[in-house]
Coordinates of C-alpha atoms and ligand atoms in Angstrom, one line a residue:
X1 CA -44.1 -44.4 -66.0
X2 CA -45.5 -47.7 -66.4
X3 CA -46.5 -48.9 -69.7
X4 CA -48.4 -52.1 -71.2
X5 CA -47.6 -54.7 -73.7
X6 CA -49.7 -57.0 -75.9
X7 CA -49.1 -59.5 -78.9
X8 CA -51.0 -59.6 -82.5
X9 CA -50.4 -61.2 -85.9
X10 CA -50.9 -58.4 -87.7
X11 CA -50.8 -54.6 -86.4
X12 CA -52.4 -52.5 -88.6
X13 CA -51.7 -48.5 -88.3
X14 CA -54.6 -46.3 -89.4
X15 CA -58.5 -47.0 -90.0
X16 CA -59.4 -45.9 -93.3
X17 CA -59.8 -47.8 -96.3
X18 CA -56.5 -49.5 -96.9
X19 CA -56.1 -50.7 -92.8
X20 CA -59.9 -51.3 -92.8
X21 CA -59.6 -53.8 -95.9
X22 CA -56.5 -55.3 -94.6
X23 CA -57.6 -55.6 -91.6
X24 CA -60.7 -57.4 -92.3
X25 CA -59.3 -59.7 -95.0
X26 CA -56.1 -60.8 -92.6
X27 CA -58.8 -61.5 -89.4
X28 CA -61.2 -63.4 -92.2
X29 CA -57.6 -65.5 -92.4
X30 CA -57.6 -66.3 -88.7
X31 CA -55.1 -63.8 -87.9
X32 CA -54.6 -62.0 -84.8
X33 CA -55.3 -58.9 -86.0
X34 CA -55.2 -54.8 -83.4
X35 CA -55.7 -51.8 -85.7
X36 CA -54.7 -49.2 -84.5
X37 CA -55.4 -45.6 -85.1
X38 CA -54.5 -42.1 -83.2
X39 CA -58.1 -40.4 -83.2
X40 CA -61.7 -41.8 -84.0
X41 CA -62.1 -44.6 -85.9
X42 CA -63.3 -42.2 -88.9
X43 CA -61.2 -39.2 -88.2
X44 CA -59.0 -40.0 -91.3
X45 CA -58.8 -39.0 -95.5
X46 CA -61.2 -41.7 -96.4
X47 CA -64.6 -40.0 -95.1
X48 CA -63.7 -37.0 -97.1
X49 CA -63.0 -38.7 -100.2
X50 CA -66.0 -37.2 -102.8
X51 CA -65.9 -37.8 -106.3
X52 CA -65.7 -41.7 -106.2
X53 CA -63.9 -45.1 -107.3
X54 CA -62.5 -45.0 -110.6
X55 CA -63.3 -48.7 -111.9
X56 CA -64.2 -50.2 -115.2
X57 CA -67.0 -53.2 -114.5
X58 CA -67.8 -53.6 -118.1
X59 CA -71.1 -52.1 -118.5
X60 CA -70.2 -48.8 -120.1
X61 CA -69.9 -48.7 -123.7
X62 CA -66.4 -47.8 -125.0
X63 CA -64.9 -47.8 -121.6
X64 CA -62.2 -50.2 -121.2
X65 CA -59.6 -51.2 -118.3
X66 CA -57.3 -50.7 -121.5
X67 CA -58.8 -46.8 -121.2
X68 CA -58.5 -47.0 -117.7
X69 CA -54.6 -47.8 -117.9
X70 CA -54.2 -45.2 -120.6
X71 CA -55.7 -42.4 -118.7
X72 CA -53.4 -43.2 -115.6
X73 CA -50.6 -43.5 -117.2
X74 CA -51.2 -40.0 -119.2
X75 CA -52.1 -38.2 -116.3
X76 CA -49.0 -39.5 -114.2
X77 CA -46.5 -37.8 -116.2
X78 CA -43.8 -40.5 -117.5
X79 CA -43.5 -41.8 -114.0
X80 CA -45.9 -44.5 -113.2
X81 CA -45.1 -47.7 -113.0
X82 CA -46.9 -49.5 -116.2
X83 CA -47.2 -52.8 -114.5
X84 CA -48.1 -51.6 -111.2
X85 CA -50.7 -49.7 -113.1
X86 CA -51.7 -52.4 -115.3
X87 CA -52.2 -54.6 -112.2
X88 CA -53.7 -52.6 -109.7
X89 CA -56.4 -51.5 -112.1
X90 CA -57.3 -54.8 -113.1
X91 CA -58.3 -55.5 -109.7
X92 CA -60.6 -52.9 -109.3
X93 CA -63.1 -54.6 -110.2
X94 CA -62.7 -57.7 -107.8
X95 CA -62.1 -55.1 -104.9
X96 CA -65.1 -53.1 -105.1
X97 CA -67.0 -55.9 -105.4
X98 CA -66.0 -57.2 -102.2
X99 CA -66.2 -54.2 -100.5
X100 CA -70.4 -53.9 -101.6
X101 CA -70.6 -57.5 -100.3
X102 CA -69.2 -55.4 -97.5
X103 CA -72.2 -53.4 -97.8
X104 CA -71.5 -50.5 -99.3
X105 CA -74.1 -48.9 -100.8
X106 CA -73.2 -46.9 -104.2
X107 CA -75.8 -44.6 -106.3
X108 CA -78.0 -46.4 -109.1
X109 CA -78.2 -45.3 -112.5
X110 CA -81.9 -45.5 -111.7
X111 CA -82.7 -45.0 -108.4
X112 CA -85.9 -46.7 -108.2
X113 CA -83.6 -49.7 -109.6
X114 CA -83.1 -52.6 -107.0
X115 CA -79.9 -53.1 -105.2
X116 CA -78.4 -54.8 -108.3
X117 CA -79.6 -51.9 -110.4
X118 CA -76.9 -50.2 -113.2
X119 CA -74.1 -48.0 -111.0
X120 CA -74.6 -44.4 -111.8
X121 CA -70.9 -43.3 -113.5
X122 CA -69.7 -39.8 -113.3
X123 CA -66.6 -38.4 -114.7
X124 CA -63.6 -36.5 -113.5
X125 CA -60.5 -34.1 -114.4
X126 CA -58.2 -36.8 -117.2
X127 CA -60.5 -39.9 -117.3
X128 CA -61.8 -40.5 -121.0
X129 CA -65.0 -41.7 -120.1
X130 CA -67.5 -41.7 -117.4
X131 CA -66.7 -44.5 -114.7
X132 CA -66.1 -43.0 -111.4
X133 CA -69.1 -44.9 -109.2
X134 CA -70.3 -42.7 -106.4
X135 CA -72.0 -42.6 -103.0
X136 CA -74.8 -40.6 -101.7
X137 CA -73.7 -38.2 -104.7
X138 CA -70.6 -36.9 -103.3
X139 CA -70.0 -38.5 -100.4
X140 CA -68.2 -41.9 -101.3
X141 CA -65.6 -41.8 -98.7
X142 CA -67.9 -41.2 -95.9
X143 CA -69.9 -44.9 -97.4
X144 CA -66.7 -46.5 -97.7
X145 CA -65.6 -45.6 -94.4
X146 CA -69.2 -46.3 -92.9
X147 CA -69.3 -49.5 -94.4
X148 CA -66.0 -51.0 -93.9
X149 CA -66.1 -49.2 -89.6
X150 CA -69.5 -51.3 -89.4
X151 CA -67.6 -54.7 -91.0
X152 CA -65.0 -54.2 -88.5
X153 CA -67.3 -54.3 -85.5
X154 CA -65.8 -57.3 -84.1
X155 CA -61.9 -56.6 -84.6
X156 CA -60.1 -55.3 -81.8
X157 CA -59.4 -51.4 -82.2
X158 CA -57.3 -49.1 -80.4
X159 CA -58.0 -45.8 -80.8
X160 CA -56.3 -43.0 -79.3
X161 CA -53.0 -44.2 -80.0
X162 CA -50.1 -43.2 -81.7
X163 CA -47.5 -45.2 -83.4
X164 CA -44.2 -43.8 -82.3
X165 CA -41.7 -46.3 -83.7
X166 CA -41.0 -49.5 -84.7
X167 CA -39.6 -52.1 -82.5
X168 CA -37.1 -53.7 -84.7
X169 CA -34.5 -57.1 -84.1
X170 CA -30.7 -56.5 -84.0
X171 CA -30.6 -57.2 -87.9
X172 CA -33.7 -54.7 -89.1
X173 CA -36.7 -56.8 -88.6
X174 CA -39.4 -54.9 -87.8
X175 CA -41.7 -57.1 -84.6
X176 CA -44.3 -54.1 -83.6
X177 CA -44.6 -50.9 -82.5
X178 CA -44.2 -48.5 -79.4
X179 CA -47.3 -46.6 -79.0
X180 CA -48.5 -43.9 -77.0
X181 CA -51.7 -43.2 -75.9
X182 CA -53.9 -40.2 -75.6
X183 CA -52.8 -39.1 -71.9
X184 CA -48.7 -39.7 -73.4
X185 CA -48.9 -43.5 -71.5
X186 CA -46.5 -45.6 -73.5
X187 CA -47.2 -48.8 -74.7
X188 CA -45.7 -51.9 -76.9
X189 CA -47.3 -53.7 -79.3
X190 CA -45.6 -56.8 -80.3
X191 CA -46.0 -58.0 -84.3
X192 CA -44.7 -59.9 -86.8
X193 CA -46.2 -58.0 -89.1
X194 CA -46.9 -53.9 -89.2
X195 CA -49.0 -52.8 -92.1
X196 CA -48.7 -49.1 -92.1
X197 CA -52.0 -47.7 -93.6
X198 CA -51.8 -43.8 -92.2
X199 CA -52.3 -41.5 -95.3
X200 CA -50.5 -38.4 -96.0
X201 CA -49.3 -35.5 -95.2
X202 CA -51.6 -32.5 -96.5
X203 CA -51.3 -31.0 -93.0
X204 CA -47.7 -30.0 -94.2
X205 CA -49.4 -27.3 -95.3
X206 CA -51.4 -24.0 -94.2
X207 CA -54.6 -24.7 -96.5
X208 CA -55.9 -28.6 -97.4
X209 CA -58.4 -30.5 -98.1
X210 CA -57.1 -33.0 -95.7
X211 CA -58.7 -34.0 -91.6
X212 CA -56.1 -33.1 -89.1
X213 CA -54.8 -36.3 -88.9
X214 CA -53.1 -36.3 -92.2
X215 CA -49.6 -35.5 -91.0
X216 CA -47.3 -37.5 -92.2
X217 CA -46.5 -40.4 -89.6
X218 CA -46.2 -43.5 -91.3
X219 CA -43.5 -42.3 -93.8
X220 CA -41.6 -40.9 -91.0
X221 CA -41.9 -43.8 -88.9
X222 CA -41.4 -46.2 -92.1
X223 CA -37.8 -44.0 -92.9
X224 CA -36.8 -44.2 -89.1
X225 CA -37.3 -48.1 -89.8
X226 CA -35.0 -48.1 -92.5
X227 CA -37.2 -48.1 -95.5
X228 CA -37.4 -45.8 -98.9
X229 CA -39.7 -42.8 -99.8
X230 CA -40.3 -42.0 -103.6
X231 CA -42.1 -39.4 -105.1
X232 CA -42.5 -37.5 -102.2
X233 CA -42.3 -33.8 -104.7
X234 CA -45.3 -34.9 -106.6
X235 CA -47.9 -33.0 -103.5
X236 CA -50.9 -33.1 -105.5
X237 CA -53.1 -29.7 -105.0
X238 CA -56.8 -30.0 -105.8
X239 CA -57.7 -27.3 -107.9
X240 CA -61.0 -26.7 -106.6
X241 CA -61.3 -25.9 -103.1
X242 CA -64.3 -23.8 -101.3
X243 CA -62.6 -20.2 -100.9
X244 CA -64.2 -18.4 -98.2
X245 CA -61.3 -15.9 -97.1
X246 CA -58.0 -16.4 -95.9
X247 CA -57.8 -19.9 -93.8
X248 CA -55.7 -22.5 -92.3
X249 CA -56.5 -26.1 -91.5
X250 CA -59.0 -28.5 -93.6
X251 CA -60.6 -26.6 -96.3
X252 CA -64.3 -27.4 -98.2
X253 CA -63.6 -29.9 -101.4
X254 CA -65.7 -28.8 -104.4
X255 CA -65.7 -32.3 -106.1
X256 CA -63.9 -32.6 -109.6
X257 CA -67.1 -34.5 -110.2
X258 CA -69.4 -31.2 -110.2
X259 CA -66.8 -30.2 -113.4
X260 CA -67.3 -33.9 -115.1
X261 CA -71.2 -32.8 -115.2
X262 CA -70.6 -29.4 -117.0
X263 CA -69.6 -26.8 -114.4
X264 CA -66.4 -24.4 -115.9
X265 CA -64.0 -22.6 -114.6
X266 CA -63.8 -18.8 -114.2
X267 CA -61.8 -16.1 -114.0
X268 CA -62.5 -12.7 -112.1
X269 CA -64.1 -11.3 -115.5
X270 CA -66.1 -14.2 -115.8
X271 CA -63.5 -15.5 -119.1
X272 CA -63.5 -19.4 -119.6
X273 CA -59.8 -19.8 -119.1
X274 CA -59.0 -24.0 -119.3
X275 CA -60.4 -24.0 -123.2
X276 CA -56.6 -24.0 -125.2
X277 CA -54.9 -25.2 -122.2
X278 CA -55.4 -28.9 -122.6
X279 CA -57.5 -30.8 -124.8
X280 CA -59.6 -31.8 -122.5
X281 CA -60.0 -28.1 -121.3
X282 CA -61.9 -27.8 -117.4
X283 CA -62.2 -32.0 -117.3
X284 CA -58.0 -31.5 -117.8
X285 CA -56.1 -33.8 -115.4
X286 CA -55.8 -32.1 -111.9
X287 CA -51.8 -31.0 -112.2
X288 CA -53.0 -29.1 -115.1
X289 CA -55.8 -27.5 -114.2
X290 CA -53.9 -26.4 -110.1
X291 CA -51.1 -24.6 -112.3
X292 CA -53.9 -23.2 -114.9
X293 CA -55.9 -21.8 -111.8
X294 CA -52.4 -20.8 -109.9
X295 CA -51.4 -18.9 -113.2
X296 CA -54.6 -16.8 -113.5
X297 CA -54.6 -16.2 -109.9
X298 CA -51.1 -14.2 -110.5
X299 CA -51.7 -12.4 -113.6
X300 CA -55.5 -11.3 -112.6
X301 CA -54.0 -10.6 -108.4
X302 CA -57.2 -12.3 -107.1
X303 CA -57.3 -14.8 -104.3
X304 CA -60.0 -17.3 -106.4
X305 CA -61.6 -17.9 -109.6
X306 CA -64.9 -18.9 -109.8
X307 CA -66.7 -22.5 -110.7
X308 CA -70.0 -22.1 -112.4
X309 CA -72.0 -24.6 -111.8
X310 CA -75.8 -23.2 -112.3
X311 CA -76.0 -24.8 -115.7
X312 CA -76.4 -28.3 -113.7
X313 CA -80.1 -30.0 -113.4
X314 CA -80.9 -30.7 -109.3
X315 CA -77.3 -29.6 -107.8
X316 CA -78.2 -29.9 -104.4
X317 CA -79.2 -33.6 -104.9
X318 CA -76.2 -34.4 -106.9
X319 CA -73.9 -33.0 -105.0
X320 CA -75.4 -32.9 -101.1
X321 CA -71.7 -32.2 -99.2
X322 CA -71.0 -29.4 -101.9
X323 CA -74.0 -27.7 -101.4
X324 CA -74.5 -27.6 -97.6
X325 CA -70.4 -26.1 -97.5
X326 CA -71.3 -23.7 -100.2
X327 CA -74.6 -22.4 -97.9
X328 CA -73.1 -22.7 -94.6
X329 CA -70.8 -20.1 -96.1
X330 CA -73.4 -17.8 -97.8
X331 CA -72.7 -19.0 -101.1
X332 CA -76.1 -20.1 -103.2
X333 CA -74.1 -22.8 -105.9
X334 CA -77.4 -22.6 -108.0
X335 CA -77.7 -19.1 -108.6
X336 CA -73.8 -18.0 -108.2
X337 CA -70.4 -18.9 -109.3
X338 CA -68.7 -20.9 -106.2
X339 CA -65.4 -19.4 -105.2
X340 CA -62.5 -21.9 -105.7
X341 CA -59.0 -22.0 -105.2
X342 CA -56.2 -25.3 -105.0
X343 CA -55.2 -26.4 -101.8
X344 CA -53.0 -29.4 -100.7
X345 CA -54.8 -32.7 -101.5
X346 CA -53.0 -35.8 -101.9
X347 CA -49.5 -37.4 -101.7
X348 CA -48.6 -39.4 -104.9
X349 CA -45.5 -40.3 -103.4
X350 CA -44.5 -42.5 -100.2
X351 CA -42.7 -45.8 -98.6
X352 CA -41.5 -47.6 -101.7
X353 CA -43.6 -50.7 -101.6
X354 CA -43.7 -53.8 -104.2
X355 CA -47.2 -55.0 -105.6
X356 CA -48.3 -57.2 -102.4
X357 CA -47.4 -53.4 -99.9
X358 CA -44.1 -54.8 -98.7
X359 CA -41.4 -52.6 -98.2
X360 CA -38.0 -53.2 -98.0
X361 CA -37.8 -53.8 -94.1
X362 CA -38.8 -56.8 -93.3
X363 CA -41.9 -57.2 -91.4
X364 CA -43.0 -54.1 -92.9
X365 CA -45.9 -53.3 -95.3
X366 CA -47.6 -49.9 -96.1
X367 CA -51.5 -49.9 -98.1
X368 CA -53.2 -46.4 -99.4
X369 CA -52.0 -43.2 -99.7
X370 CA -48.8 -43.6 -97.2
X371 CA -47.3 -45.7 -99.9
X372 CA -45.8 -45.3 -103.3
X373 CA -46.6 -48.1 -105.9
X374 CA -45.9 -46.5 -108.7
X375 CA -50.0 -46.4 -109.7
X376 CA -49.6 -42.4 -109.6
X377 CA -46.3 -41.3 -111.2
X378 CA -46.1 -37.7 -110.9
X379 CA -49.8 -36.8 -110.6
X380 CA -52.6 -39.2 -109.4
X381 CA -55.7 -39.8 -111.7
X382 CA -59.3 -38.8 -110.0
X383 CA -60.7 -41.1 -107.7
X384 CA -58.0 -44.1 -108.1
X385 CA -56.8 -43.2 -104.3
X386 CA -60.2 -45.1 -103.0
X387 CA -59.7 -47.9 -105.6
X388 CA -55.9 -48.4 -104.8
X389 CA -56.8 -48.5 -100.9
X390 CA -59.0 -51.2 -102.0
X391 CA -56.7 -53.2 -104.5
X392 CA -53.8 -52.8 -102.3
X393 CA -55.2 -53.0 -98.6
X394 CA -56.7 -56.9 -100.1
X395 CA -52.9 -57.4 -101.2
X396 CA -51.1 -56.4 -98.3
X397 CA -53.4 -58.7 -96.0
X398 CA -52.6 -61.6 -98.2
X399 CA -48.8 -60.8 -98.3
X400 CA -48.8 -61.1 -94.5
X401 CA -51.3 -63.8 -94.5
X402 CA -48.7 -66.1 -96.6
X403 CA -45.2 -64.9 -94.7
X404 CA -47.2 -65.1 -91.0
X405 CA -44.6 -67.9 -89.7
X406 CA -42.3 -65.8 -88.1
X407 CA -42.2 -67.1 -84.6
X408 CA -43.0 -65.5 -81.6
X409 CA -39.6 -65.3 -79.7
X410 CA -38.1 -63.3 -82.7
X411 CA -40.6 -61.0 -81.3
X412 CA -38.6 -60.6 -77.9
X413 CA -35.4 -59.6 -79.5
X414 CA -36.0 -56.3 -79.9
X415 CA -36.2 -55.8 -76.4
X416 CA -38.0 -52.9 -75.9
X417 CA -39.3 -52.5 -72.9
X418 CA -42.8 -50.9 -72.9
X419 CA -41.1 -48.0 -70.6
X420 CA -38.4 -47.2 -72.7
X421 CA -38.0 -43.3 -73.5
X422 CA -38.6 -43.3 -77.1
X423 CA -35.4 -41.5 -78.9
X424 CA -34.8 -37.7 -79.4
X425 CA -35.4 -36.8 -83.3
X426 CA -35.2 -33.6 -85.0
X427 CA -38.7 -31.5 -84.2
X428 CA -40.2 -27.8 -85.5
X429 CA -43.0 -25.7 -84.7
X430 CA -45.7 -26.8 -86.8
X431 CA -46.3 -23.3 -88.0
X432 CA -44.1 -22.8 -88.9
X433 CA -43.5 -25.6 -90.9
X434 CA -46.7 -25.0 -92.9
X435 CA -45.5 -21.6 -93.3
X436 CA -42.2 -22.8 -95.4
X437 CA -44.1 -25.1 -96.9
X438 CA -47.0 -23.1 -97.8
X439 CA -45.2 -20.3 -99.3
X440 CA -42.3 -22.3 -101.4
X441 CA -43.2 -26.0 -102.1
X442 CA -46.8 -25.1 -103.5
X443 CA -48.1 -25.0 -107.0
X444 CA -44.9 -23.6 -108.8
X445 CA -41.6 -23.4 -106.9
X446 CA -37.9 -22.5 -107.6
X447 CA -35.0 -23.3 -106.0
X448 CA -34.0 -20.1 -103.9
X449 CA -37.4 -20.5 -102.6
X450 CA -37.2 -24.0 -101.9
X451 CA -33.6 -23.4 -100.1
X452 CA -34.8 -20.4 -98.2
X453 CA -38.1 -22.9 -96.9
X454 CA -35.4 -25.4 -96.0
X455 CA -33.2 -22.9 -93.9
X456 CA -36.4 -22.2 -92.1
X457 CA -37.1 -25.1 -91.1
X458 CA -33.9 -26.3 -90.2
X459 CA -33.7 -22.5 -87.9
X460 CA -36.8 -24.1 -86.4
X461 CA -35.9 -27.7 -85.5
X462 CA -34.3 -28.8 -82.4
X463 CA -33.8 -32.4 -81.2
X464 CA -36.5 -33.4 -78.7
X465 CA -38.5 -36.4 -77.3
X466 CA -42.2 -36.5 -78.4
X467 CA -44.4 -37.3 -75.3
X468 CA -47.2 -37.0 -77.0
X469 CA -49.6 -37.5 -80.2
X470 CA -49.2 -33.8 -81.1
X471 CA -45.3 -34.2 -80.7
X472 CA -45.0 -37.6 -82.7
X473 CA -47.0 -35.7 -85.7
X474 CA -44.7 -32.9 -85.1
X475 CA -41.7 -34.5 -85.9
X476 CA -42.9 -36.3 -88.8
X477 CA -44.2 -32.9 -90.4
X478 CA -40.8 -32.0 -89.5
X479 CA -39.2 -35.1 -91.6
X480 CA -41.6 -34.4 -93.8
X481 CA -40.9 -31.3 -94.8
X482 CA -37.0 -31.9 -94.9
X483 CA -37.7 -34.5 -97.5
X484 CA -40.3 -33.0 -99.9
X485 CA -38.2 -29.9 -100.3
X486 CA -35.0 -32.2 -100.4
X487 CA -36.4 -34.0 -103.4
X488 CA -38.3 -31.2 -104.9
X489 CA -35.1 -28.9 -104.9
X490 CA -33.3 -31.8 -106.8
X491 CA -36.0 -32.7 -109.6
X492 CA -34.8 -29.5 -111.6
X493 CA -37.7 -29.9 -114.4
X494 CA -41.3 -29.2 -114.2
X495 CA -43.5 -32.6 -114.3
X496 CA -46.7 -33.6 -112.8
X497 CA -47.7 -31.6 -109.6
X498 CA -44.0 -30.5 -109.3
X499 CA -43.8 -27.2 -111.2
X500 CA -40.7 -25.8 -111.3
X501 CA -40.9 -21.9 -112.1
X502 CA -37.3 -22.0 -112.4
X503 CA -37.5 -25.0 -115.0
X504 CA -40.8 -24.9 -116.6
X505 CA -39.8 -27.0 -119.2
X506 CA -39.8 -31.2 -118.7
X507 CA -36.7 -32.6 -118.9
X508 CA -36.4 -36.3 -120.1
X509 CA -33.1 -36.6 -118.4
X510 CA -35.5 -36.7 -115.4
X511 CA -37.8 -39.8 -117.3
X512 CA -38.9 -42.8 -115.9
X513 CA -36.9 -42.3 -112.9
X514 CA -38.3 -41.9 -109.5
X515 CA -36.9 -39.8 -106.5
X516 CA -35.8 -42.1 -103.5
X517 CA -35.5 -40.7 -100.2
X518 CA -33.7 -42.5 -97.3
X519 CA -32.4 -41.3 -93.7
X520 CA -29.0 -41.2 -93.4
X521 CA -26.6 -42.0 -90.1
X522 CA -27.3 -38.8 -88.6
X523 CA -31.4 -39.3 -89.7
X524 CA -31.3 -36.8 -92.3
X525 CA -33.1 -37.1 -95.4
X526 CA -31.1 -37.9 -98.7
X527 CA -32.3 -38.2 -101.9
X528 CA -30.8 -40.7 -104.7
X529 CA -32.4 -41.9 -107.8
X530 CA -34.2 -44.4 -107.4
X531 CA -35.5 -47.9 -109.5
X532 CA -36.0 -46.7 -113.1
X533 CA -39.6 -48.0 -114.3
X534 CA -40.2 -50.0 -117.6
X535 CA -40.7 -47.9 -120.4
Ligands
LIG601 C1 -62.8 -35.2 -106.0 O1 -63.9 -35.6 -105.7 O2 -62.6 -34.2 -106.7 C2 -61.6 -35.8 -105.3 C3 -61.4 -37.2 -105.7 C4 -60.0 -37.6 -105.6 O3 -59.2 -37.0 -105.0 O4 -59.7 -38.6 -106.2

């Protein structure tokens, strides 16, 4: 099979909000820049995002980037990273800035308000005051998304490709990426720089809030390369998901947003159950409220409890996406409870990156949700995904911007020919991989569990070539899967989104020390402690 070859500066992987930003920023630079992304343009996270942008712009009273930190920090458990915290969040408001210039569009306090009109704030699950900026109510991702796709206009694009590996030098180097396209043609892009931007990995699962393309590829490919995973227990499940019956695949988000305007949680009697939890009762941070909802699911041996939300003035204006899942499955949100359960949402862990998105391999950098900063610890904080994509996609363009001398024969020495079989690796049924997952590395696991989801997987995985996008995403579910059980049989303490039914309790051997996952010879995950953050 014949294949093609081309040459960039910069290769960006994935078209959401961290490649988007990246993208855009390195090309305003004058580099070279081909994203590249395996489906539509939009087809990632980002256009689902609802609640908002956490960010702190100095026009709420008693709000404070201080606050901010402090709310992060708390909901993450004892494993953020306080700089990394301290740093990302004081760019937040710099990078949303930029990204209205953009021209994204976010609601007004008052509506009739001109374009420079007060932001309208909400609040959500752990943040101490209201300053979550929206978009068309609850639909910032889709603005985001629909702002930064109509900004790119003019950058080349590939879509319909799939990043299958990196093309590395003889000593690690990493100078671009074997692709394949839609029909399984192979192809090589040549790059001095690869900025992985390809989200996570809720497709692990039977049940998410996340698209279909949410499976896992850049960490696999990022490992394969030679670099470090962290966090990669810490799955974080959204407590309120549209429950409409037994279902696989992408699930209906009922914002946390619709709780930070008074909505409660209840049970099957119709009993307020967050109130004595946490002090912050339903507006808890998410970890909390998931294992809350995943308690009273077991003792009351119902599928959902319920989130009543007809106390709020003009619901179906506030919260547009909300309401038209709720009535396109029969469910009326004004009159009548809406039937919630957690599902798979968000990866707080991923490739190890330092503040500026590079990773330990050179030539490598990873933006948004595929990496691990440190900003989320053991349990990300509402609506700091969008603002981190934003911080850290800006950063990761101006790492590469700086180190873009790298010169173009280097670029030959890997060799790879764009026809080059791309190697066998270890691959499972997808099912059946959500199966194990599903039903032993969810909210509350234990360690026979976790061992008995391991063996199935491993029954299940045979070495195998991936022609094709649906085989690539295969095998990184696969790797995937081998490392978030890996790590989350190892982390014998409950913390975060990793609950432990066998250890409930928190455990400070485990403190302010991260989870790192690397491939061994044999391309096996292994776990080993990893950096220890500043207290
Ligand atoms: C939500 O709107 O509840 C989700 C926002 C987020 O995941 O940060």
């Amino acid at each position: 099979m014949t294949g093609w070859e081309a040459e960039a500066d910069l290769v960006v992987v994935g078209s959401g909000v961290a490649g988007l930003t990246a993208a855009l920023d390195a090309a305003a630079a004058g580099l070279r820049v081909v994203v590249v992304t395996k489906d539509a343009v939009d087809a990632g996270s980002t256009r689902w995002a609802q609640g908002g942008v956490a960010v702190v712009v100095g026009d709420v009273p008693g709000d404070s980037v201080e606050a901010h930190v402090a709310d992060t920090v708390g909901a993450g458990g004892g494993l953020c990273d306080p700089a990394a915290v301290a740093s990302i969040i004081a760019d937040g408001p710099a990078a949303v800035a930029r990204l209205r210039e953009r021209g994204a569009v976010f609601d007004r306090a008052d509506q009739d308000a001109g374009p420079d009109g007060r932001l309208a704030r909400t609040r959500e699950g752990g943040h101490s005051a209201f300053r979550v900026v929206h978009a068309g109510g609850d639909a910032t991702g889709a603005e985001v998304e629909r702002a930064l796709v109509s900004a790119a206009g003019g950058l080349p694009l590939l879509t319909g490709h799939v990043a299958v590996d990196a093309l590395r030098t003889p000593d690690g180097r990493v100078t671009g990426l074997a692709l394949l396209d839609d029909d399984g043609r192979p192809g090589v892009l040549r790059s001095p720089a690869v900025l992985l931007a390809t989200g996570g990995y809720g497709q692990l699962y039977s049940s998410t809030t996340n698209p279909e393309t949410a499976t896992g590829d850049g960490v696999a490919l990022a490992l394969r390369a030679g670099a470090s995973a962290a966090d990669l227990e810490f799955v974080q499940f959204h407590p309120t998901v549209l429950y409409t019956g037994p279902a696989v695949g992408r699930r209906p988000l009922v914002t946390e947003a619709v709780r930070g305007e008074g909505a409660v949680l209840l049970d099957r009697a119709g009993r307020r159950f967050m109130t004595g939890v946490h002090p912050l009762a339903d507006l808890a941070p998410r970890d909390v409220v998931a294992a809350a909802i995943t308690r009273r699911l077991t003792e009351t041996g119902t599928a959902c409890v319920y989130l009543d939300a007809r106390a709020l003035d003009g619901f179906a204006a506030r919260f547009p996406t909300v309401y038209a899942a709720c009535r396109a499955a029969g469910i009326d949100p004004v009159r009548e409870p809406i039937p919630v359960t957690p599902a798979a949402h968000y990866a707080c862990g991923g490739i190890v990156t330092d503040g500026h998105g590079r990773t330990a391999v050179p030539g490598l950098w990873a933006a948004g949700e595929v990496a691990r900063t440190g900003l989320h610890g053991a349990n990300r904080l509402a609506s700091n995904s969008l603002l981190e994509g934003l911080v850290m996609g800006a950063r990761a363009a101006a790492s590469v911007v700086q180190e873009s001398h790298v010169p173009a024969t280097t670029l030959r020495e890997s060799g790879f020919p764009a026809t080059a079989a791309a190697p066998a690796v270890p691959l499972a049924d997808r099912t059946t991989v959500q199966r194990a997952m599903t039903s032993a590395a969810g909210v509350g696991r234990d360690g026979a569990g976790l061992a008995a989801a391991s063996d199935a997987v491993e029954a299940a995985t045979a070495l195998a070539v991936p022609i094709d996008r649906a085989g690539v995403e295969d095998a990184a579910l696969t790797l995937l899967a081998q490392a978030v059980l890996a790590a989350a049989g190892t982390r014998t303490e409950s913390r975060g989104c990793h609950v432990r039914t066998d250890f409930p309790a928190r455990d400070d051997v485990w403190q302010r020390a991260s989870l790192e996952v690397v491939l061994d010879e044999a391309g096996r995950p292994v776990v080993r402690a990893g950096k220890k953050v500043a207290a």
